[in-house]
Short mmCIF file of C-alpha atoms and ligand atoms in Angstrom, two decimals:
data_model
loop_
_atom_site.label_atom_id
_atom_site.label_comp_id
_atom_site.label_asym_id
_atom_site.label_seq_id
_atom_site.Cartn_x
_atom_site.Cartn_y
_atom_site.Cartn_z
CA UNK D 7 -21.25 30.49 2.93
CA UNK D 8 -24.51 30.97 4.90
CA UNK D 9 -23.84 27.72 7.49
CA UNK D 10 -20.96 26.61 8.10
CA UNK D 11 -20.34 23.12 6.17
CA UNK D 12 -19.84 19.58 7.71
CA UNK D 13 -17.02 18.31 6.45
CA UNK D 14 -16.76 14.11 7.48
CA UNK D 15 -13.23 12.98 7.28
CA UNK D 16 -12.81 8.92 7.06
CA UNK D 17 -10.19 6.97 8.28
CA UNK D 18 -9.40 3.46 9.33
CA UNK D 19 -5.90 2.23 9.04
CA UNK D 20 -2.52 3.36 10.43
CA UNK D 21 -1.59 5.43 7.21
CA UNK D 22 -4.43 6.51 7.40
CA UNK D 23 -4.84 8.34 10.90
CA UNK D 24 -1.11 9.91 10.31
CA UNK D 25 -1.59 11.66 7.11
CA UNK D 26 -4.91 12.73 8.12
CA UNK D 27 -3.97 13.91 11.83
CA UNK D 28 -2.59 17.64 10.07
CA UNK D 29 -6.00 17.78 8.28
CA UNK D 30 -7.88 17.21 11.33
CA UNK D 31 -5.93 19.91 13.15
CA UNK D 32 -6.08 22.27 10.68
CA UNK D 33 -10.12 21.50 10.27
CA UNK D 34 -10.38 22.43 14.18
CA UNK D 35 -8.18 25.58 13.72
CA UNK D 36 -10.58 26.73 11.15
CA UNK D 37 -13.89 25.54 12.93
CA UNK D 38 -15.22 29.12 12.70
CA UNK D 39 -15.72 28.30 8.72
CA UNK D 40 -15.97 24.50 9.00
CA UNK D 41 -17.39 21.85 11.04
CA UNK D 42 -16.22 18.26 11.35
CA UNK D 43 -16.80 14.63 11.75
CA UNK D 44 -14.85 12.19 12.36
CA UNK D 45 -15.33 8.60 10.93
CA UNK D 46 -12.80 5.52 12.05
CA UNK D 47 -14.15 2.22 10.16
CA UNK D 48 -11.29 0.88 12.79
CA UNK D 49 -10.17 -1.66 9.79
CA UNK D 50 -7.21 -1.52 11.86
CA UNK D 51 -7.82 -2.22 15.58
CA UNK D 52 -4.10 -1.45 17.60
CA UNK D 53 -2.36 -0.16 15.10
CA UNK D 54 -4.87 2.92 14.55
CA UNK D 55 -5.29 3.32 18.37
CA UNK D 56 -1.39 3.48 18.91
CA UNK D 57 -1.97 6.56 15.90
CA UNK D 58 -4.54 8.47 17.69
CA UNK D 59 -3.87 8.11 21.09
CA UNK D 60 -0.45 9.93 20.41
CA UNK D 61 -2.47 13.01 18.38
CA UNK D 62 -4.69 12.63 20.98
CA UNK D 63 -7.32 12.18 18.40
CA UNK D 64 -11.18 10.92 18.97
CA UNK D 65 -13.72 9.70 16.30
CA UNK D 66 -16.76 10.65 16.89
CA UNK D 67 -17.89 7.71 14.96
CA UNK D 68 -16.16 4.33 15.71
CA UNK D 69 -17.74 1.91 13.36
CA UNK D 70 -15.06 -0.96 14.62
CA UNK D 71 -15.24 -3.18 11.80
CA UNK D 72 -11.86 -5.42 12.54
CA UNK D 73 -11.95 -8.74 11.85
CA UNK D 74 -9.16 -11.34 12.58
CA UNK D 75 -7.03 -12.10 8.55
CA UNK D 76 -10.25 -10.20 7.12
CA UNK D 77 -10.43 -10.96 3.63
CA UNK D 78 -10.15 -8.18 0.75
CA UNK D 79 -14.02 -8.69 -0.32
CA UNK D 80 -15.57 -8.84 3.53
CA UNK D 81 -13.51 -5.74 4.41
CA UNK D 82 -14.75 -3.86 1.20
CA UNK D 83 -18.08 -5.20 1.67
CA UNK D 84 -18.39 -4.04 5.56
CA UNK D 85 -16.80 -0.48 4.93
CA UNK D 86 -19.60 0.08 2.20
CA UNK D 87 -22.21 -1.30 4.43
CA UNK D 88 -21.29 0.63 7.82
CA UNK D 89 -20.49 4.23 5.98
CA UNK D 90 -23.34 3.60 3.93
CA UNK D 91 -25.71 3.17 7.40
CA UNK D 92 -22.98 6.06 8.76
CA UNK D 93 -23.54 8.88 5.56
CA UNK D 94 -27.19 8.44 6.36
CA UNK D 95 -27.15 9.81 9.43
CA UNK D 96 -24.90 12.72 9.35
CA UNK D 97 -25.36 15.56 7.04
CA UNK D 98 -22.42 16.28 5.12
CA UNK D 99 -21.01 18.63 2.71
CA UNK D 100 -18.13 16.46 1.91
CA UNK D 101 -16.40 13.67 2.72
CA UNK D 102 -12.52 13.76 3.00
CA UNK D 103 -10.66 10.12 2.35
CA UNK D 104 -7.16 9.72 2.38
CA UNK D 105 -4.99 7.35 -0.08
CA UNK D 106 -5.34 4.28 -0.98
CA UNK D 107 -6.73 1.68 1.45
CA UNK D 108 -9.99 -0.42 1.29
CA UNK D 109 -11.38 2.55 3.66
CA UNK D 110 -10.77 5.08 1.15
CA UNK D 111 -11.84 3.64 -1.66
CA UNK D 112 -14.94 1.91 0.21
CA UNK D 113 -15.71 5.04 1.97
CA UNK D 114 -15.74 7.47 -1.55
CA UNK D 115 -18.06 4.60 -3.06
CA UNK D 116 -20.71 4.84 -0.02
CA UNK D 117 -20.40 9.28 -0.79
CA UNK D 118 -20.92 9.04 -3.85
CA UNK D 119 -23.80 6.79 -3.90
CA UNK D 120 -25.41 9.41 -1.64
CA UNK D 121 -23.91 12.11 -3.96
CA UNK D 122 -21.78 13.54 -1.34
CA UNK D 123 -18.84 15.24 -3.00
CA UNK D 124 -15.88 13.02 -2.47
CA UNK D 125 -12.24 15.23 -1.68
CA UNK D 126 -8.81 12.75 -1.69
CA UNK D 127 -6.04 13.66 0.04
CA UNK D 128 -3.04 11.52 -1.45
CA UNK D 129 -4.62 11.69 -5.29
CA UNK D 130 -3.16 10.81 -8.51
CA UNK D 131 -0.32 8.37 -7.47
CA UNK D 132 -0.08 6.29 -9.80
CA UNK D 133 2.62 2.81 -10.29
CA UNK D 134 0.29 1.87 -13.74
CA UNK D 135 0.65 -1.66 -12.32
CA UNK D 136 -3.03 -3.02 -11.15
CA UNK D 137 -0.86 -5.33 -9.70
CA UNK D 138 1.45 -3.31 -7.53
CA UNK D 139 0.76 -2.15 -5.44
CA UNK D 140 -2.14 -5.03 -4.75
CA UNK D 141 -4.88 -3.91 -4.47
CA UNK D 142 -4.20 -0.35 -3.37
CA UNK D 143 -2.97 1.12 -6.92
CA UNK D 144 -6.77 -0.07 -8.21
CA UNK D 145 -8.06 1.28 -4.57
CA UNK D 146 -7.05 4.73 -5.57
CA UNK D 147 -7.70 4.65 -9.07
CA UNK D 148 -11.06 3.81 -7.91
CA UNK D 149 -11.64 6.40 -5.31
CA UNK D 150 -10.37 8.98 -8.04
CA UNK D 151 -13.20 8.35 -10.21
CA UNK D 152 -15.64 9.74 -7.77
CA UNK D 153 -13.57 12.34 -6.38
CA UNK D 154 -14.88 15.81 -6.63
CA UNK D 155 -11.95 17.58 -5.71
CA UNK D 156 -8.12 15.74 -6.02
CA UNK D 157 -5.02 17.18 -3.38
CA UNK D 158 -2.47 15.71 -5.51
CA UNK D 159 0.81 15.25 -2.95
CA UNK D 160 3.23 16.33 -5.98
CA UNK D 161 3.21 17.82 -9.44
CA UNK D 162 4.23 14.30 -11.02
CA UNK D 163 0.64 13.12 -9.19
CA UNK D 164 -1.11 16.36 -10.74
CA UNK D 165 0.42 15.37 -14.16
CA UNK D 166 -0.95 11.64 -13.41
CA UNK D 167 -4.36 12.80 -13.03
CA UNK D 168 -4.26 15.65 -16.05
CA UNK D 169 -3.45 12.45 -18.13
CA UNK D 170 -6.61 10.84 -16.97
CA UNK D 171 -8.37 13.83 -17.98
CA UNK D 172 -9.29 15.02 -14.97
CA UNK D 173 -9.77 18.75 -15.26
CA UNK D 174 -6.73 21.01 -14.06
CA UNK D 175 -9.21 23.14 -12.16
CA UNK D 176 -9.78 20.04 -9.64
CA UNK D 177 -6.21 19.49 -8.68
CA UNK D 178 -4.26 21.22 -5.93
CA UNK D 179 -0.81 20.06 -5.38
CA UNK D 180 -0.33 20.46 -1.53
CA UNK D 181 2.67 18.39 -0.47
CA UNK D 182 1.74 14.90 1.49
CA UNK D 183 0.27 15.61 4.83
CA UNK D 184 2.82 12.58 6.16
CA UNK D 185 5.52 15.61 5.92
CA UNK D 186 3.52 17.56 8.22
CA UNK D 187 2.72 14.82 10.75
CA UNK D 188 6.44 13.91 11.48
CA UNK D 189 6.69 18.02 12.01
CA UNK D 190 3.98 17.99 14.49
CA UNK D 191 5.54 14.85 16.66
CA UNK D 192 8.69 16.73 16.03
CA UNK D 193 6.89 20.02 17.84
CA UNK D 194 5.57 17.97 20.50
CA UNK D 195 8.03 16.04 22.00
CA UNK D 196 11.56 15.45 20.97
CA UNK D 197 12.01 12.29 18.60
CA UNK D 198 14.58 10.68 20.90
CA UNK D 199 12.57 7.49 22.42
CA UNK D 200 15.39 4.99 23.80
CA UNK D 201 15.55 1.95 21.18
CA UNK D 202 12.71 -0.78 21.72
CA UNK D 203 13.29 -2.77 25.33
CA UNK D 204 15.58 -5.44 25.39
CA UNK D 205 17.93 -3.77 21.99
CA UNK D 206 21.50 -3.44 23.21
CA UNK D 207 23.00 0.02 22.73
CA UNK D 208 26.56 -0.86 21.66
CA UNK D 209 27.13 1.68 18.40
CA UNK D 210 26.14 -1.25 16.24
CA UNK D 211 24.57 0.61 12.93
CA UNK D 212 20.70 0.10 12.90
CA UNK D 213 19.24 -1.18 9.60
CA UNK D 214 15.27 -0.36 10.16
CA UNK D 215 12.85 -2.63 8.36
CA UNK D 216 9.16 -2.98 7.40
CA UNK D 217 7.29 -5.05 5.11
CA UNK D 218 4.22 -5.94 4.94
CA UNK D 219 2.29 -5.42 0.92
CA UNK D 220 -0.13 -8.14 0.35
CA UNK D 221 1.88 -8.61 -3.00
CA UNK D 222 4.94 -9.86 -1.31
CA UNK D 223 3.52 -12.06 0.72
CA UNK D 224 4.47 -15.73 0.86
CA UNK D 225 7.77 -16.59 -1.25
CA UNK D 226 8.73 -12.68 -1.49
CA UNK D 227 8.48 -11.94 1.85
CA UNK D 228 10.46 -15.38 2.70
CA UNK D 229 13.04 -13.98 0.37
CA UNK D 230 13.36 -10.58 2.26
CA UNK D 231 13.90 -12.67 5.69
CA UNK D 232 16.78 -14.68 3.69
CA UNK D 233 18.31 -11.72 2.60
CA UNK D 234 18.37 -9.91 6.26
CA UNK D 235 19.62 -12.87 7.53
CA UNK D 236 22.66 -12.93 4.87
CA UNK D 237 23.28 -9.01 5.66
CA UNK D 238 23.86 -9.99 9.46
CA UNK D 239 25.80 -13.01 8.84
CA UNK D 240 27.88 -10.67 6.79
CA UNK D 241 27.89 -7.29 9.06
CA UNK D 242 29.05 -7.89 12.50
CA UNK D 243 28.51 -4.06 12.71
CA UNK D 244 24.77 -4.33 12.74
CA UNK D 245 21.39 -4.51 13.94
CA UNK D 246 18.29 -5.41 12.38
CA UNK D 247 15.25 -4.05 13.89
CA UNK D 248 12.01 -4.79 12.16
CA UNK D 249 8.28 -3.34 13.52
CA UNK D 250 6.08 -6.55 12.34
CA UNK D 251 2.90 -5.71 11.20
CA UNK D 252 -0.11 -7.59 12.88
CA UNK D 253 -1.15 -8.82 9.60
CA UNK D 254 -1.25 -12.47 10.77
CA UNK D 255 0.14 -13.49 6.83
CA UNK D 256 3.27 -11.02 7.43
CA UNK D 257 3.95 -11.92 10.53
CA UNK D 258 3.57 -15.96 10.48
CA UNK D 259 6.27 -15.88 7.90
CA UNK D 260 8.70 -13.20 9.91
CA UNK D 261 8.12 -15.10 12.89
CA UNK D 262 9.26 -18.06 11.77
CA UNK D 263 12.10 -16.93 9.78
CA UNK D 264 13.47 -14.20 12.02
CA UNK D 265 12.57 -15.12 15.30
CA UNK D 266 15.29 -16.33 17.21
CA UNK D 267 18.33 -14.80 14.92
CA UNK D 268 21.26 -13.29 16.71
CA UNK D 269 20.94 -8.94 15.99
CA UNK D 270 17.32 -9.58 14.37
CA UNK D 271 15.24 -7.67 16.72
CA UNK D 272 11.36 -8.50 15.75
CA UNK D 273 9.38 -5.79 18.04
CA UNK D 274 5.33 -5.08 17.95
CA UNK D 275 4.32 -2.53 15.47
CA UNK D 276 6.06 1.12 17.27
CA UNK D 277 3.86 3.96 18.22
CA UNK D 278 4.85 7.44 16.35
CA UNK D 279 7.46 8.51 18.39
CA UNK D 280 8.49 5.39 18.67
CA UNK D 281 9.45 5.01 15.27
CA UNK D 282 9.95 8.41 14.53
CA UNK D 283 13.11 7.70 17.23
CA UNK D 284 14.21 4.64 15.20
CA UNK D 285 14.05 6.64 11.70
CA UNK D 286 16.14 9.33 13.12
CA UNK D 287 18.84 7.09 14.69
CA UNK D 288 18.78 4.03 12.15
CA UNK D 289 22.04 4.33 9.45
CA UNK D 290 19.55 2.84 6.59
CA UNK D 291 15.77 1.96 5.52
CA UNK D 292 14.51 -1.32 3.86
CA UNK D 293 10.85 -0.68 3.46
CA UNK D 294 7.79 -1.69 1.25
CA UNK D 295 5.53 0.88 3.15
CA UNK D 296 4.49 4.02 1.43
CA UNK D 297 4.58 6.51 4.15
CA UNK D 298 8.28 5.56 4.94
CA UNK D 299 9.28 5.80 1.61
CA UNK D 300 8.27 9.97 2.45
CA UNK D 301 9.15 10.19 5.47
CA UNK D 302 12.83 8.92 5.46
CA UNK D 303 13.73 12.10 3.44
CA UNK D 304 13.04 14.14 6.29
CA UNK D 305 15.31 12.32 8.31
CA UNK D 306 18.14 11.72 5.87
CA UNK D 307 18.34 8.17 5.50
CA UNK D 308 18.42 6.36 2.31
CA UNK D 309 15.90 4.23 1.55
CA UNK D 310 15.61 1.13 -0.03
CA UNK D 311 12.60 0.21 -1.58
CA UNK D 312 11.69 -3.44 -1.60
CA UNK D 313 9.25 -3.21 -4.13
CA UNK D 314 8.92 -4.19 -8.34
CA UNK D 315 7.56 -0.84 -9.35
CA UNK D 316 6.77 2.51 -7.28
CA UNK D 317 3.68 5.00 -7.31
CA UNK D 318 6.44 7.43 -5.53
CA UNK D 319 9.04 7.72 -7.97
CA UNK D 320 10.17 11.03 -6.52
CA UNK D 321 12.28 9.90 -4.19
CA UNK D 322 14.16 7.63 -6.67
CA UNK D 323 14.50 10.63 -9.42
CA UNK D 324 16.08 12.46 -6.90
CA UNK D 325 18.81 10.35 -5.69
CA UNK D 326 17.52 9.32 -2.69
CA UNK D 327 16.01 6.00 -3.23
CA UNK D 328 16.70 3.19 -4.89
CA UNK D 329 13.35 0.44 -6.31
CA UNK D 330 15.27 -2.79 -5.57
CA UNK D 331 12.42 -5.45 -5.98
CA UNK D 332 12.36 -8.36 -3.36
CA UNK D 333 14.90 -11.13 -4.80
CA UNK D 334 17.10 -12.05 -1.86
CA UNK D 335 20.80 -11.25 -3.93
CA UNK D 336 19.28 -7.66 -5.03
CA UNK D 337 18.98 -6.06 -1.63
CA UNK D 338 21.94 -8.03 -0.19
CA UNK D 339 23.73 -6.29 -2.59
CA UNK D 340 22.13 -2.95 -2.42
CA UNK D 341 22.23 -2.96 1.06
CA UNK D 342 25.80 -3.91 1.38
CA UNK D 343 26.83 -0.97 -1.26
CA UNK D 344 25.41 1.83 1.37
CA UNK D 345 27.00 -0.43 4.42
CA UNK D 346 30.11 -0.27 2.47
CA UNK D 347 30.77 3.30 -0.14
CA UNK D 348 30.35 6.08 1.95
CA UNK D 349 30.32 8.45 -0.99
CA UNK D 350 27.38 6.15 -2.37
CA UNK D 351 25.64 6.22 0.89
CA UNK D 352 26.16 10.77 1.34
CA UNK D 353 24.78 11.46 -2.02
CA UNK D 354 21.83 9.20 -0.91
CA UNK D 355 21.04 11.34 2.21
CA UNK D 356 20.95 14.88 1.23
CA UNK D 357 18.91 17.17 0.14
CA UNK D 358 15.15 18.57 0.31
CA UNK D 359 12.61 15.95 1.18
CA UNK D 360 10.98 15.86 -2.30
CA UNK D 361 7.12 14.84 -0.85
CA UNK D 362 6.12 17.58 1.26
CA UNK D 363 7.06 20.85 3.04
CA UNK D 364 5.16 20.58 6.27
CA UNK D 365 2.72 22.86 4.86
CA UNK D 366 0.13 20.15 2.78
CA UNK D 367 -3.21 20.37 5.50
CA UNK D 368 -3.02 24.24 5.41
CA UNK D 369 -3.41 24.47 1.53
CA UNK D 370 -5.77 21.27 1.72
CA UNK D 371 -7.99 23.38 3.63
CA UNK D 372 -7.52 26.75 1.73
CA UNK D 373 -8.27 24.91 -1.20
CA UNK D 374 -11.05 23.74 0.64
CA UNK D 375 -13.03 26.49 1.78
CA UNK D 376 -12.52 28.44 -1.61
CA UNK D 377 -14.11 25.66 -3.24
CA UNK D 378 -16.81 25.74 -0.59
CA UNK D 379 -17.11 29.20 -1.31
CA UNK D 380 -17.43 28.74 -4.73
CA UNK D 381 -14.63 29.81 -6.15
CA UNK D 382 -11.49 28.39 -7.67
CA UNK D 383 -9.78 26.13 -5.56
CA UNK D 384 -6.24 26.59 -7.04
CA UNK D 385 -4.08 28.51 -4.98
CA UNK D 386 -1.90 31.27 -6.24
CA UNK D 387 1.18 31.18 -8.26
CA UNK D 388 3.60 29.96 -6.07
CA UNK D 389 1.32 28.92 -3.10
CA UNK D 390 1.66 25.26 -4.24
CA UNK D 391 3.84 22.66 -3.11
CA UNK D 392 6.76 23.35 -5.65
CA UNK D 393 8.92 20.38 -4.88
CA UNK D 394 12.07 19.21 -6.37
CA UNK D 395 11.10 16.52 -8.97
CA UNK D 396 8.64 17.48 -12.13
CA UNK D 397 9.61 15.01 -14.37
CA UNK D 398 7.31 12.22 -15.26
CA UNK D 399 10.02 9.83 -16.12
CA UNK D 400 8.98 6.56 -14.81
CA UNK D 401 10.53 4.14 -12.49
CA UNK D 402 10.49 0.80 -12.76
CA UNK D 403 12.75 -2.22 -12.45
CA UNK D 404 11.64 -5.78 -12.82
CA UNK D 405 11.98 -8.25 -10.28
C1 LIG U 514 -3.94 -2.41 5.15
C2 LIG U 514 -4.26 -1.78 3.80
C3 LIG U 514 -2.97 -1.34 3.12
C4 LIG U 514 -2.15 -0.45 4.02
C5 LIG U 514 -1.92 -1.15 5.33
C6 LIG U 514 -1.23 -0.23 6.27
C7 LIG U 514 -6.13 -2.61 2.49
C8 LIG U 514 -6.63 -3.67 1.61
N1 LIG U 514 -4.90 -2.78 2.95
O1 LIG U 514 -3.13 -3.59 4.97
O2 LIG U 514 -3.30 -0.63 1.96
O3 LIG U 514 -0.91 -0.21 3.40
O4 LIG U 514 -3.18 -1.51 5.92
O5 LIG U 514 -0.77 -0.88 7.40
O6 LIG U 514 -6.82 -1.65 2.76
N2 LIG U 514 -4.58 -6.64 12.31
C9 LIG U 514 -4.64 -6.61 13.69
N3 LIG U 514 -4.54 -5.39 14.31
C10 LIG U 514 -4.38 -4.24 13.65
C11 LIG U 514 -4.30 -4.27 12.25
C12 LIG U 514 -4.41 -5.47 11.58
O7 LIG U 514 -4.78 -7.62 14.34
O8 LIG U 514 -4.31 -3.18 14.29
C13 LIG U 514 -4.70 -7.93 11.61
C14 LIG U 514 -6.15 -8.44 11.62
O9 LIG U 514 -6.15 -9.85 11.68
C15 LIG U 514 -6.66 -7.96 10.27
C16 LIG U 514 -5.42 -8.16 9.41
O10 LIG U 514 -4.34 -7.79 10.24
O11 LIG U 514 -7.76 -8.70 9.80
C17 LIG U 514 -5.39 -7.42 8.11
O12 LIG U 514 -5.67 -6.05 8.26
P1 LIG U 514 -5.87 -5.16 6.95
O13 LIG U 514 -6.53 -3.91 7.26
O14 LIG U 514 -6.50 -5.96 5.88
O15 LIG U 514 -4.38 -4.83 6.65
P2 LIG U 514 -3.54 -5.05 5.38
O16 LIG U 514 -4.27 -5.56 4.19
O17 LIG U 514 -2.39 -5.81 5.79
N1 LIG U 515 4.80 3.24 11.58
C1 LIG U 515 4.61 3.29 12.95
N2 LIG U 515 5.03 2.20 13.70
C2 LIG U 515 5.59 1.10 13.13
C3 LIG U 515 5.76 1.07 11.73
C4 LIG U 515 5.34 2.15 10.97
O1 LIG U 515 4.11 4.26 13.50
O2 LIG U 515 5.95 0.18 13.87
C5 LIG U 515 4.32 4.38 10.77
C6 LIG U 515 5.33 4.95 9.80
O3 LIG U 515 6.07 5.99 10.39
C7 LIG U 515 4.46 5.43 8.65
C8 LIG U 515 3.25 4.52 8.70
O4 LIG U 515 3.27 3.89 9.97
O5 LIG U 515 3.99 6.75 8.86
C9 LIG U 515 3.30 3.51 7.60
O6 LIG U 515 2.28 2.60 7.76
P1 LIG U 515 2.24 1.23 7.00
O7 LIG U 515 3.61 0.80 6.63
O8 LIG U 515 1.41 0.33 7.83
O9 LIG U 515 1.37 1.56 5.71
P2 LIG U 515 1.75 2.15 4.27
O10 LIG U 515 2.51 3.40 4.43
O11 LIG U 515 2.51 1.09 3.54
O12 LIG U 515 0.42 2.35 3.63
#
């Protein structure tokens, strides 16, 4: 390498800015071989700040393009526009995007237009549902067609891209970078924030929600609130606590359902530690969010995944989660068998977390500079993220 290339990394959600945070620090560890950039389309306002004021993170390009209930079309439309104007600007070698939001996708678009090679962090997860997850299963599809180089999280997302013919030279398997985020909060401060203000401490057990996928939204969100309702009308031995998303269509529905319900506890979305705290302490998960799904693992708790189908079956094949759907007498019941079997609810929490070792942004940037370099990306035998699941089996219920 004569200079040393600029390597833009583009963010904009909450997802976002936590799986990328490793990358970023392992980008300025390495700054003798790589420079960086830092791009926040800020399609998430609070939620993102919350993210990178605890890794202490600064863009160097806020492009603040938040809108109040911004529609799918004006967000895509304004993340093209703004990294377009942005890519023109700054020289780069590469752009880095991470998963599946408009951002991503938006942001690989804008690259490749400008024939910037495109690198995804998060690649080849696939539900084969352009449906579910809406619209971000389509979102990452998309941004794999003009990636140049894929960091597939697992070997089942390595096998998902081989079967789009995507050549095996392009994929490194690196573990998900969310693995090594909740290991750097862990580092920095213990994960032992008091529960949210005005939550009792009286040994109740703590049943941790969040849902917010655009697919759920109106009658199968309203469902969800029944069903927590029914699980506290038939617990006395527990809380609900449940981090709303400020997505005004989640949260007018919660709101109104859950608002003034004896142990429902409706709090502001967390920061990290935050909700790190809550993971660690909570007895069990109900979750549509991706990066809980992988990060409850870590923590031992089961997880139950109010979704129809899953681009993270890993979890699942390996005991510990179930795919419930969202009808109101499927994850009463589910829920109620872990409240309930304690031999159900131990073979749930142990093991390896299957997603990630806490070693994903090292070998993203390995593979990174060899390719730079010229060479092979691929790391060594055995350098990989092995993980425990290599089946491609697939996971699905219906609803
Ligand atoms: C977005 C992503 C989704 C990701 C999720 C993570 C898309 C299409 N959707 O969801 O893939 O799983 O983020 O959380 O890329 N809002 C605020 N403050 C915030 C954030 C949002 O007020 O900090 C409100 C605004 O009114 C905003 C609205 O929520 O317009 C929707 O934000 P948006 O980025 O579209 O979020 P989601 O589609 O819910
Ligand atoms: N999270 C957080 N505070 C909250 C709720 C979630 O910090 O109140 C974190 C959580 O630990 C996970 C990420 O946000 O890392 C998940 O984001 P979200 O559910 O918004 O998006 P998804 O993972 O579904 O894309």
């Amino acid at each position: 390498m004569n200079k040393r290339p600029v390597v833009g990394v583009v963010f904009g959600t909450r997802p976002e800015a936590i799986k990328m945070a490793p990358v970023i620090f392992e980008l300025q560890r390495r700054s003798r071989e790589l420079q960086s950039v830092l791009i926040s389309t800020s399609q998430h306002r609070q939620m993102l700040d919350q993210v990178l004021a605890v890794f202490g993170i600064q863009p160097d390009q806020d492009l603040n393009l938040m809108t109040h209930n911004q529609g799918l079309n004006e967000i895509t439309r304004r993340v093209l526009e703004a990294t377009e104007a942005t890519l023109a600007s700054t020289e780069l070698d590469c752009l880095l995007i991470q998963g599946d939001t408009t951002t991503a996708f938006a942001a690989a678009l804008a690259a490749f237009y400008r024939k910037i090679p495109v690198a995804h962090v998060e690649a080849g997860l696939r539900s084969r549902d352009i449906h579910n997850p809406y619209p971000e299963e389509v979102n990452r599809r998309l941004a794999g067609v003009v990636t140049e180089l894929h960091f597939a999280p697992t070997s089942l997302a390595r096998e998902n891209l081989l079967a789009e013919g995507v050549s095996p030279e392009k994929i490194v398997v690196t573990g998900n970078t969310v693995v090594d985020a909740v290991k750097l909060l862990a580092e920095m401060r213990a994960l032992d924030c008091p529960l949210p203000e005005g939550i009792p401490e009286d040994g109740r057990r703590i049943i941790l929600i969040t849902s917010h996928r655009r697919e759920s939204w109106g009658v199968e969100l309203e469902n969800i609130c029944n069903a927590i309702i029914d699980l506290v009308q038939f617990f006395p031995d527990i809380r609900v606590i449940y981090p709303v998303h400020m997505n005004p269509n989640v949260r007018n529905t919660v709101m109104a359902r859950l608002g003034k319900i004896d142990r429902i506890h409706l709090t502001a979305p967390l920061d990290y530690f935050g909700f790190l705290s809550l993971l660690r302490r909570c007895y069990l998960v109900l979750t549509d969010s991706g990066g809980v799904q992988e990060e409850a693992p870590t923590f031992s708790k089961p997880v139950l995944v109010l979704r129809k189908v899953t681009e993270r079956p890993e979890a699942a094949l390996a005991g510990r989660a179930r795919i419930i759907g969202t009808s109101r007498e499927a994850i009463v019941a589910e829920a109620a068998d872990l409240l309930n079997n304690s031999i159900a609810y131990r073979v749930m929490s142990e093991g390896e977390n299957p997603y990630g070792d806490g070693h994903a942004a090292r070998r993203i940037l390995e593979a990174l500079v060899r390719w730079f370099q010229g060479r092979n990306p691929i790391l060594e035998a055995g350098q990989e993220f092995q993980g425990t699941v290599s089946t491609s089996e697939e996971v699905a219920i219906s609803g």
